[in-house]
PDB file of C-alpha atoms in Angstrom:
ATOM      1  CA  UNK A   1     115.022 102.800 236.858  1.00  0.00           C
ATOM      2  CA  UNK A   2     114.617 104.978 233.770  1.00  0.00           C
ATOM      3  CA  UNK A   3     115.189 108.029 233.797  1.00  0.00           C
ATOM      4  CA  UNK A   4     113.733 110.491 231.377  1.00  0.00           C
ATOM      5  CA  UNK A   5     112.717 114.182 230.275  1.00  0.00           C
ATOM      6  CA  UNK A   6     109.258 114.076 228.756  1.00  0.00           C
ATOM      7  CA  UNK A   7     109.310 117.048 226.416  1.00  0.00           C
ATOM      8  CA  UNK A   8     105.795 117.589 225.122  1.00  0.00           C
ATOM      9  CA  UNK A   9     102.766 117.226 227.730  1.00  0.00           C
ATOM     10  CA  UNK A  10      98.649 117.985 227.186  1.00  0.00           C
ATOM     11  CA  UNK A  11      97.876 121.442 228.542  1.00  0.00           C
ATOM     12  CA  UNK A  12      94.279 122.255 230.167  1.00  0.00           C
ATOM     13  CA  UNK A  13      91.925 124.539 229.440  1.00  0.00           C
ATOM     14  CA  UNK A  14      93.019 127.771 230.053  1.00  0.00           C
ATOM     15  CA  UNK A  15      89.759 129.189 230.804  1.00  0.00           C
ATOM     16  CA  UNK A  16      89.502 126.429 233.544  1.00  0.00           C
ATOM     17  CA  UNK A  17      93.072 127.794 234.817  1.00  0.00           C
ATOM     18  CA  UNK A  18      92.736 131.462 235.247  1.00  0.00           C
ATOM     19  CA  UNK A  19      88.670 130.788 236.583  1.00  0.00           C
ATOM     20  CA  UNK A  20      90.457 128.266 239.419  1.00  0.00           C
ATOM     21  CA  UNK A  21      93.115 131.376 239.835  1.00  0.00           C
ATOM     22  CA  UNK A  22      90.666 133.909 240.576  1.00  0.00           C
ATOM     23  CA  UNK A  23      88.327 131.688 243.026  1.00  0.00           C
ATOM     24  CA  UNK A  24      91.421 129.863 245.239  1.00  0.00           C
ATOM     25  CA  UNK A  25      92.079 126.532 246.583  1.00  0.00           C
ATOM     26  CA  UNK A  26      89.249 126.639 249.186  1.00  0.00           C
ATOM     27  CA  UNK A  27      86.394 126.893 246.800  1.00  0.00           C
ATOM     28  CA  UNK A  28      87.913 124.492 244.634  1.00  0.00           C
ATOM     29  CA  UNK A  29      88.615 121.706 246.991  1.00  0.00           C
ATOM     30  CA  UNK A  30      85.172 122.119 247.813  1.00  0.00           C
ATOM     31  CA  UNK A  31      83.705 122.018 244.247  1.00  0.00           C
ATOM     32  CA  UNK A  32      85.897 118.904 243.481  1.00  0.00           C
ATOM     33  CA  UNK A  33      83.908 117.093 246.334  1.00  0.00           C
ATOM     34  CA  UNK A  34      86.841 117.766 248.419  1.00  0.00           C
ATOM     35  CA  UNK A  35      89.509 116.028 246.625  1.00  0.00           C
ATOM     36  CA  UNK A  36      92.912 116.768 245.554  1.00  0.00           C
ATOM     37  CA  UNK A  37      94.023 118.848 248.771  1.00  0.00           C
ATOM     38  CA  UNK A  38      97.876 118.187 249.641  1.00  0.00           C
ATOM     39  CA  UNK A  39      98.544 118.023 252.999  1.00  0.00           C
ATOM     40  CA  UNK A  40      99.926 120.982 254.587  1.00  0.00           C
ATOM     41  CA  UNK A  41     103.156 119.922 255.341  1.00  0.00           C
ATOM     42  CA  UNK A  42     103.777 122.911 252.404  1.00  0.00           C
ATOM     43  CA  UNK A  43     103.344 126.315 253.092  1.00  0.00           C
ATOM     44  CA  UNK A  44     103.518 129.307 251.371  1.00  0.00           C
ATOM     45  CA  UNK A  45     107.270 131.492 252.096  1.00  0.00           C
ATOM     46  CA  UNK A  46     105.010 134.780 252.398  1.00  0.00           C
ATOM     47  CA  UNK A  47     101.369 135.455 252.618  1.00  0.00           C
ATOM     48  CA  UNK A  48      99.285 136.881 249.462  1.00  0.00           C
ATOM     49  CA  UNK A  49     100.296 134.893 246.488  1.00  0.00           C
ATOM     50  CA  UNK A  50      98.161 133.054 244.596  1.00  0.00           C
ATOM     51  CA  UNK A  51      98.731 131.092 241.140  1.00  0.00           C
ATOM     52  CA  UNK A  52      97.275 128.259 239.264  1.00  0.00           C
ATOM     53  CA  UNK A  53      98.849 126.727 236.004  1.00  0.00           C
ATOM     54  CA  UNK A  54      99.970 123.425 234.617  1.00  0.00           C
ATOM     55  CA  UNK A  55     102.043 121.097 236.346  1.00  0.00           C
ATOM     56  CA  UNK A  56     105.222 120.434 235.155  1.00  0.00           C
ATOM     57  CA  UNK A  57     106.986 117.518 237.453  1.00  0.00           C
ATOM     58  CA  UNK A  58     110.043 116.637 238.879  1.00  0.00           C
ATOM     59  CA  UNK A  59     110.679 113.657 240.424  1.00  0.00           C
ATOM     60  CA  UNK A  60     114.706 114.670 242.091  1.00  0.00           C
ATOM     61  CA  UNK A  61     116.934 112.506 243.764  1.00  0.00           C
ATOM     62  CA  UNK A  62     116.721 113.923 247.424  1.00  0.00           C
ATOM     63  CA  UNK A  63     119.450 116.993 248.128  1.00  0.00           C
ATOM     64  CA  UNK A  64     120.350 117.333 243.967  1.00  0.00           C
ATOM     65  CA  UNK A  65     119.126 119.827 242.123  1.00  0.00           C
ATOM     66  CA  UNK A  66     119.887 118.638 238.496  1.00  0.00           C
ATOM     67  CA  UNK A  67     116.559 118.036 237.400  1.00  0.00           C
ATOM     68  CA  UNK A  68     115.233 121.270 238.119  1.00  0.00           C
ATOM     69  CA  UNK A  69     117.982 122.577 235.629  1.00  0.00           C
ATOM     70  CA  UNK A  70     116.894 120.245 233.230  1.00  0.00           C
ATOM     71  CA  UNK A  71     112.501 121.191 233.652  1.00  0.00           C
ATOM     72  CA  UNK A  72     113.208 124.753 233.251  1.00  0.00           C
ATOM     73  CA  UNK A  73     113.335 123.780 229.417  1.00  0.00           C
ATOM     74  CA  UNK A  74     110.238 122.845 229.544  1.00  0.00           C
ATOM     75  CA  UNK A  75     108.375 125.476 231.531  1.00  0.00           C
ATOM     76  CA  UNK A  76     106.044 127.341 229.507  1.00  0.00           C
ATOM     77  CA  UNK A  77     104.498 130.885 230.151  1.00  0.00           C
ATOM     78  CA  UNK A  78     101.785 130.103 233.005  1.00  0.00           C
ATOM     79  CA  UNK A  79     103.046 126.954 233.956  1.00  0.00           C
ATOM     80  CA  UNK A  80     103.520 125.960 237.467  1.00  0.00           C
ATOM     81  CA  UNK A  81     106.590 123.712 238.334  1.00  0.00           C
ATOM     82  CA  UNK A  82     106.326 120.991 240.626  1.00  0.00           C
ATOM     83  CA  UNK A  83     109.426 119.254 242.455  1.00  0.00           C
ATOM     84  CA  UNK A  84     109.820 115.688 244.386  1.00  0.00           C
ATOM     85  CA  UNK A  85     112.295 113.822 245.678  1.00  0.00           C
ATOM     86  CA  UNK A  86     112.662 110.126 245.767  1.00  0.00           C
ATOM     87  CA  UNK A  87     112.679 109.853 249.386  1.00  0.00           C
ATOM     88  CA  UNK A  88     112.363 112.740 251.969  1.00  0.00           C
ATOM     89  CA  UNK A  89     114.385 115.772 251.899  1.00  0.00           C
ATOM     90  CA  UNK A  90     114.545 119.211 253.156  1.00  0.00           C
ATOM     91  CA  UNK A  91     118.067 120.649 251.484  1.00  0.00           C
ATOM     92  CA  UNK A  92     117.567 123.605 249.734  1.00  0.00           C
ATOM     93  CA  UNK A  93     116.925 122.852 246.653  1.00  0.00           C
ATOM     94  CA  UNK A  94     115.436 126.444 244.928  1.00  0.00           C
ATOM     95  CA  UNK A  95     116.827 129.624 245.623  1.00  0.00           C
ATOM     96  CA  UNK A  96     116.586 132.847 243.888  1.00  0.00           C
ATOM     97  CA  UNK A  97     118.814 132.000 240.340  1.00  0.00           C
ATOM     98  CA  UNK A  98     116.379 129.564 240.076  1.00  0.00           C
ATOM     99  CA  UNK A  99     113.701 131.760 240.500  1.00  0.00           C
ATOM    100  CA  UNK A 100     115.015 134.493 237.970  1.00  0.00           C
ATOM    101  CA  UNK A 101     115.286 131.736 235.269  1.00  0.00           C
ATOM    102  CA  UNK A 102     111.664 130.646 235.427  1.00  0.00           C
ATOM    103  CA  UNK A 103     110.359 134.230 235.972  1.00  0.00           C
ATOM    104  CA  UNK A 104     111.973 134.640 232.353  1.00  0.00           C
ATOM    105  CA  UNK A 105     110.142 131.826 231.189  1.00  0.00           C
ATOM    106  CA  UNK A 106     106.876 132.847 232.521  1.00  0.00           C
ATOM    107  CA  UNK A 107     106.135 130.103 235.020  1.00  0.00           C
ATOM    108  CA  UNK A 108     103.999 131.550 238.183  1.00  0.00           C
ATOM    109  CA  UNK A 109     105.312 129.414 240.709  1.00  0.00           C
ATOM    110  CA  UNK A 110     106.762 126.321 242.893  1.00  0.00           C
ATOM    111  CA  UNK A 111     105.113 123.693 244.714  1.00  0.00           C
ATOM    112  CA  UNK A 112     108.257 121.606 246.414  1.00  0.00           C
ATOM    113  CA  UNK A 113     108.153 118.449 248.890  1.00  0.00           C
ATOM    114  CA  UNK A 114     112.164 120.185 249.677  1.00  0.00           C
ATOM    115  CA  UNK A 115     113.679 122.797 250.898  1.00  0.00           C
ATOM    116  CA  UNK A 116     113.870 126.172 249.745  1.00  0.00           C
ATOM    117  CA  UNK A 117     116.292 129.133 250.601  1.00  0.00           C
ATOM    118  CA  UNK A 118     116.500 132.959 249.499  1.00  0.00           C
ATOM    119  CA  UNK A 119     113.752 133.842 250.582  1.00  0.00           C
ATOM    120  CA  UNK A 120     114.487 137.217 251.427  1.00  0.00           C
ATOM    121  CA  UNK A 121     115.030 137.630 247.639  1.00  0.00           C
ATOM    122  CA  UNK A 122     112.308 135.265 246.611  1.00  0.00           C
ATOM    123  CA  UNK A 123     110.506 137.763 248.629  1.00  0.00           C
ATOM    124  CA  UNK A 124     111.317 140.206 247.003  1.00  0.00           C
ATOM    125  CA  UNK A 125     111.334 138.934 243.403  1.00  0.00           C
ATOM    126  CA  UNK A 126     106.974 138.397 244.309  1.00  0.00           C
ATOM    127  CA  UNK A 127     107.831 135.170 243.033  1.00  0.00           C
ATOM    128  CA  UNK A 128     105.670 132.790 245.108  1.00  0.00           C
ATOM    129  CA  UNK A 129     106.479 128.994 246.674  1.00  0.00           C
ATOM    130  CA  UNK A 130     104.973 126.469 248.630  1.00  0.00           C
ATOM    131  CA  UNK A 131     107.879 124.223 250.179  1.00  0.00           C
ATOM    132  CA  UNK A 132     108.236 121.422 253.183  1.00  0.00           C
ATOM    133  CA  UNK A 133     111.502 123.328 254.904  1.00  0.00           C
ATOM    134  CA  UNK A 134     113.327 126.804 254.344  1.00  0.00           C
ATOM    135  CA  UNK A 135     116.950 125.204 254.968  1.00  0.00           C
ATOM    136  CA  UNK A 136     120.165 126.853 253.345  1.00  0.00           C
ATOM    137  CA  UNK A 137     121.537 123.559 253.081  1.00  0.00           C
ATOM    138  CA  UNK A 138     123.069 123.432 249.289  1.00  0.00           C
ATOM    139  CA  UNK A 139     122.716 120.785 246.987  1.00  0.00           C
ATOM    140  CA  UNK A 140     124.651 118.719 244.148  1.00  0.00           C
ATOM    141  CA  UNK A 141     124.012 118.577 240.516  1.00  0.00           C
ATOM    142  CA  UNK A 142     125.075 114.749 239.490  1.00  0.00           C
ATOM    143  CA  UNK A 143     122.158 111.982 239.751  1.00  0.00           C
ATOM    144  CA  UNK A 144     119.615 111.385 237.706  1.00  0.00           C
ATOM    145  CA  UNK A 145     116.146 111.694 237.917  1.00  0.00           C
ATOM    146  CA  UNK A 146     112.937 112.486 235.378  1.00  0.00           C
ATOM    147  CA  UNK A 147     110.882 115.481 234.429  1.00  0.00           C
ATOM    148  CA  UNK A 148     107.141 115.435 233.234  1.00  0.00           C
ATOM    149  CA  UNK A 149     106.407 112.023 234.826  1.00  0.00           C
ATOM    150  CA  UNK A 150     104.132 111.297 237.958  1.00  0.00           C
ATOM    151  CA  UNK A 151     104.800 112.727 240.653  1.00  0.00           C
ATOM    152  CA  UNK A 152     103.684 112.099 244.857  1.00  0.00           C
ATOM    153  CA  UNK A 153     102.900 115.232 246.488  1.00  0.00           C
ATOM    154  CA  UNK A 154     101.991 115.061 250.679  1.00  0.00           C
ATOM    155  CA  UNK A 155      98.564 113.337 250.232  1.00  0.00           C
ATOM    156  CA  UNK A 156      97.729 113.643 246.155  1.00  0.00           C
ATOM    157  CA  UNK A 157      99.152 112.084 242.833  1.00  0.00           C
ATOM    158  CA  UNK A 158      99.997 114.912 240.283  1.00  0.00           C
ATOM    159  CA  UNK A 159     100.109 113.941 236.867  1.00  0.00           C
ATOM    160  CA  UNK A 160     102.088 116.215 234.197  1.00  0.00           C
ATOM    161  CA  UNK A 161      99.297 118.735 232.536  1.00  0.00           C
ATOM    162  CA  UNK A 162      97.117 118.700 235.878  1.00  0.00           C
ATOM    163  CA  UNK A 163      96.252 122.153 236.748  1.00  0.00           C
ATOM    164  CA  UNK A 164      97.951 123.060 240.009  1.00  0.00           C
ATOM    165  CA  UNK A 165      95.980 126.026 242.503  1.00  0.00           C
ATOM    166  CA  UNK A 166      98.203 127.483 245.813  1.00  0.00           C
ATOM    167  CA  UNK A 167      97.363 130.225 247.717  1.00  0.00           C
ATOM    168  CA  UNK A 168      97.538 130.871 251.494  1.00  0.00           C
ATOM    169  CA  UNK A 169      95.122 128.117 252.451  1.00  0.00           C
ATOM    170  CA  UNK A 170      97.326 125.697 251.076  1.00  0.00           C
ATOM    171  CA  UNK A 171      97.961 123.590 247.518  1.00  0.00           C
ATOM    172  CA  UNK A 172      95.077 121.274 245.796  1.00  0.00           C
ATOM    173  CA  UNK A 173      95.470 119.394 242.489  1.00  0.00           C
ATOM    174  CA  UNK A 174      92.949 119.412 239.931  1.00  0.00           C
ATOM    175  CA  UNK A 175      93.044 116.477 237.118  1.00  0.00           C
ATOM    176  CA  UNK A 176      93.647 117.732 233.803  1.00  0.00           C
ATOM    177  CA  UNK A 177      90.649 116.237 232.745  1.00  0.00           C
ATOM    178  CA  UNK A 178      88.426 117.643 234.972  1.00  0.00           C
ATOM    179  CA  UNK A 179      89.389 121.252 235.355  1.00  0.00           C
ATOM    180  CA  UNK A 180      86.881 122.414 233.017  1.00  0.00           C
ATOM    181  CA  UNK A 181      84.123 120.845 234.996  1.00  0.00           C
ATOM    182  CA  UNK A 182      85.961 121.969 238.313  1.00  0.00           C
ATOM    183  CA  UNK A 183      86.027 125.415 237.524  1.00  0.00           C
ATOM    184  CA  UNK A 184      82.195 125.750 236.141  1.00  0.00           C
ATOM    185  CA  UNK A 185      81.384 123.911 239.853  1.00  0.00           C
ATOM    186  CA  UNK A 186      83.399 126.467 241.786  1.00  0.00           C
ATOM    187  CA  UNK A 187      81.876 128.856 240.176  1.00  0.00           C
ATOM    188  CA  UNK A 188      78.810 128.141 241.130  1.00  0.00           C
ATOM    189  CA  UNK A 189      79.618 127.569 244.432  1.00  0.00           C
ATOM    190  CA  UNK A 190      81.465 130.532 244.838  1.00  0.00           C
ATOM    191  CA  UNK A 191      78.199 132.250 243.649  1.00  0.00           C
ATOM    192  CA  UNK A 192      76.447 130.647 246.211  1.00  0.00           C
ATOM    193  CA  UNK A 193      79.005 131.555 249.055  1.00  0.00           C
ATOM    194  CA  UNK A 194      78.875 135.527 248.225  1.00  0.00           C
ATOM    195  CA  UNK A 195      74.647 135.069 248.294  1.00  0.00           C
ATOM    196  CA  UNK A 196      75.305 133.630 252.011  1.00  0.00           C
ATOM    197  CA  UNK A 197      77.772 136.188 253.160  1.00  0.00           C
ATOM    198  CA  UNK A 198      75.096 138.903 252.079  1.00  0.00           C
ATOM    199  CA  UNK A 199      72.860 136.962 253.821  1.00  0.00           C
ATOM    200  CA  UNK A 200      75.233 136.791 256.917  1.00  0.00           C
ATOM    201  CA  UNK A 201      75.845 140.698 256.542  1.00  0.00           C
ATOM    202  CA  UNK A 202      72.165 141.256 257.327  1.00  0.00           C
ATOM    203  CA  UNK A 203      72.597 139.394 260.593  1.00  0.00           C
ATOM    204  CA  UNK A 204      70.706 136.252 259.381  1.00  0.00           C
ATOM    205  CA  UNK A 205      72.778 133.329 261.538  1.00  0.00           C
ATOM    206  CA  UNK A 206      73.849 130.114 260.314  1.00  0.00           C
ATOM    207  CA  UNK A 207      71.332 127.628 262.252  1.00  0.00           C
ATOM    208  CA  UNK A 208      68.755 129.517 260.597  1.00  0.00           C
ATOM    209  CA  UNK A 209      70.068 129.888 256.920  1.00  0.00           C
ATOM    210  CA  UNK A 210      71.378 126.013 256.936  1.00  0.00           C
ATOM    211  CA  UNK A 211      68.311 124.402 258.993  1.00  0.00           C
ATOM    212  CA  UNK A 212      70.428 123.579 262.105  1.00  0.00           C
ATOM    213  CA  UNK A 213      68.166 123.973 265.029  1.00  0.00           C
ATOM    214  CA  UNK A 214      66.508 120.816 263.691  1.00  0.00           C
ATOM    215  CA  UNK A 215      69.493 118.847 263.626  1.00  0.00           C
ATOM    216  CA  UNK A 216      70.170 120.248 267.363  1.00  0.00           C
ATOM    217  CA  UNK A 217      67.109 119.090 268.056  1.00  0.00           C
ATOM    218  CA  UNK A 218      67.796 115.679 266.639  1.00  0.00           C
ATOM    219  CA  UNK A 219      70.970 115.255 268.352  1.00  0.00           C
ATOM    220  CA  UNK A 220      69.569 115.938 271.544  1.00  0.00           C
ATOM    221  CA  UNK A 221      70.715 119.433 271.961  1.00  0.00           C
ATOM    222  CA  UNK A 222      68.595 121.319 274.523  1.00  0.00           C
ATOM    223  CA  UNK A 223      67.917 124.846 275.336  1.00  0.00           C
ATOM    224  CA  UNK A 224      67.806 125.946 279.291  1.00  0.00           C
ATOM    225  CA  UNK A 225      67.872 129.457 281.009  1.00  0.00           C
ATOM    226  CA  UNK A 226      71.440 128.864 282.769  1.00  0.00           C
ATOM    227  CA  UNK A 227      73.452 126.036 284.045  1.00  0.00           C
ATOM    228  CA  UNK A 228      72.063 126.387 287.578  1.00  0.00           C
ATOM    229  CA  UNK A 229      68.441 125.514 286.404  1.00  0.00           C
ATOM    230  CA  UNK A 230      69.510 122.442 284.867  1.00  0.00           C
ATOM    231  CA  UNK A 231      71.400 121.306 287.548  1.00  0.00           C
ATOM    232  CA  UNK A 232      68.143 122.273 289.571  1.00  0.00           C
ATOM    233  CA  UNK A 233      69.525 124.838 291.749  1.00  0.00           C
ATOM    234  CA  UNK A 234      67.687 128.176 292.266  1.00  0.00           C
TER     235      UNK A 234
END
């Protein structure tokens, strides 16, 4: 297998980036016709955070952290890094030194199919990660692996340059190539959702506002006073 460090990767639109930041990973699931959702095996270490950014990728051999070492050089202000392993793994992988060296850099965040530990400091730092385990298991620093390259996340390919959104309701991976489209569709659709929840505020209920009594109707659904009447008692 070769093993490489890709140095110079395509970077999305950043209009598409900080638009995806501000309307979450629900909203654009949705708007990419629900697509590009990794499973939720990882979890955020502490509620609140949200980022988006470009991936940067690294595909680790499992409990060795010499890769990450070598990505941080190519973390960018805004970018989001992005860790796998080449078969599963839960060491602890990140901790807060880590964290302080891509804070410096500018990078928002980690998405990692690993383990994490510190997070009482990582807490603290408000630097924000989704990970498989928190396990203080520590880790070497002496095989090889690649940075920049494609990378398997639970569920979804990430590519290097893909734009990358986490927040509470989980991780979803937009294709660099679409983001711009992505975001101008969440947008909309997040326009739409804020009309409905005004509507909703007003007490106007959902089998009215989305036509469902017809479909309860179609399925069979019937209405009746109480359960003794249809089971004919008085």
């Amino acid at each position: 297998m070769n093993h490489v460090i890709v140095q110079n990767i395509a970077t999305p639109d950043q209009w598409a980036v900080e638009k995806l930041l501000s309307l979450g990973v629900s909203t654009t699931h949705e708007a990419m016709g629900k697509r590009g959702l990794v499973d939720p095996v990882l979890r955020p270490i502490y509620p609140g955070a949200r980022v988006a950014g470009r991936a940067v990728t690294v595909l680790s051999h499992p409990g060795d952290n010499l890769m990450i070492h070598a990505a941080i050089e190519q973390c960018e202000t805004g970018d989001i890094l992005v860790v796998t392993t080449t078969s599963p793994s839960v060491d602890g992988m990140f901790g807060d030194l880590f964290a302080t060296s891509l804070q410096a850099r500018g990078v928002r965040g980690l998405v990692i199919n690993a383990g994490v530990r510190d997070i009482h400091d990582l807490r603290e730092m408000g630097f924000p990660v989704w990970s498989k385990a928190v396990h203080a298991q520590g880790t070497a620093k002496r095989n090889p692996g690649s940075v920049n390259v494609p990378v398997v996340l639970p569920g979804v390919n990430v590519f290097p340059g893909d734009v990358i959104v986490a927040d509470d309701d989980g991780v979803v991976v937009v294709p660099r190539a679409e983001a711009t489209q992505v975001a101008q569709a969440a947008s909309v659709r997040n326009d739409a959702e804020l009309e409905k929840k005004k509507k909703f505020s007003e007490g106007i209920l959902g089998l009215d506002l989305y036509g469902l009594r017809q479909v309860l109707e179609d399925l069979g659904v019937r209405y009746v006073e109480s359960e003794e009447a249809e089971d004919g008692k008085p």
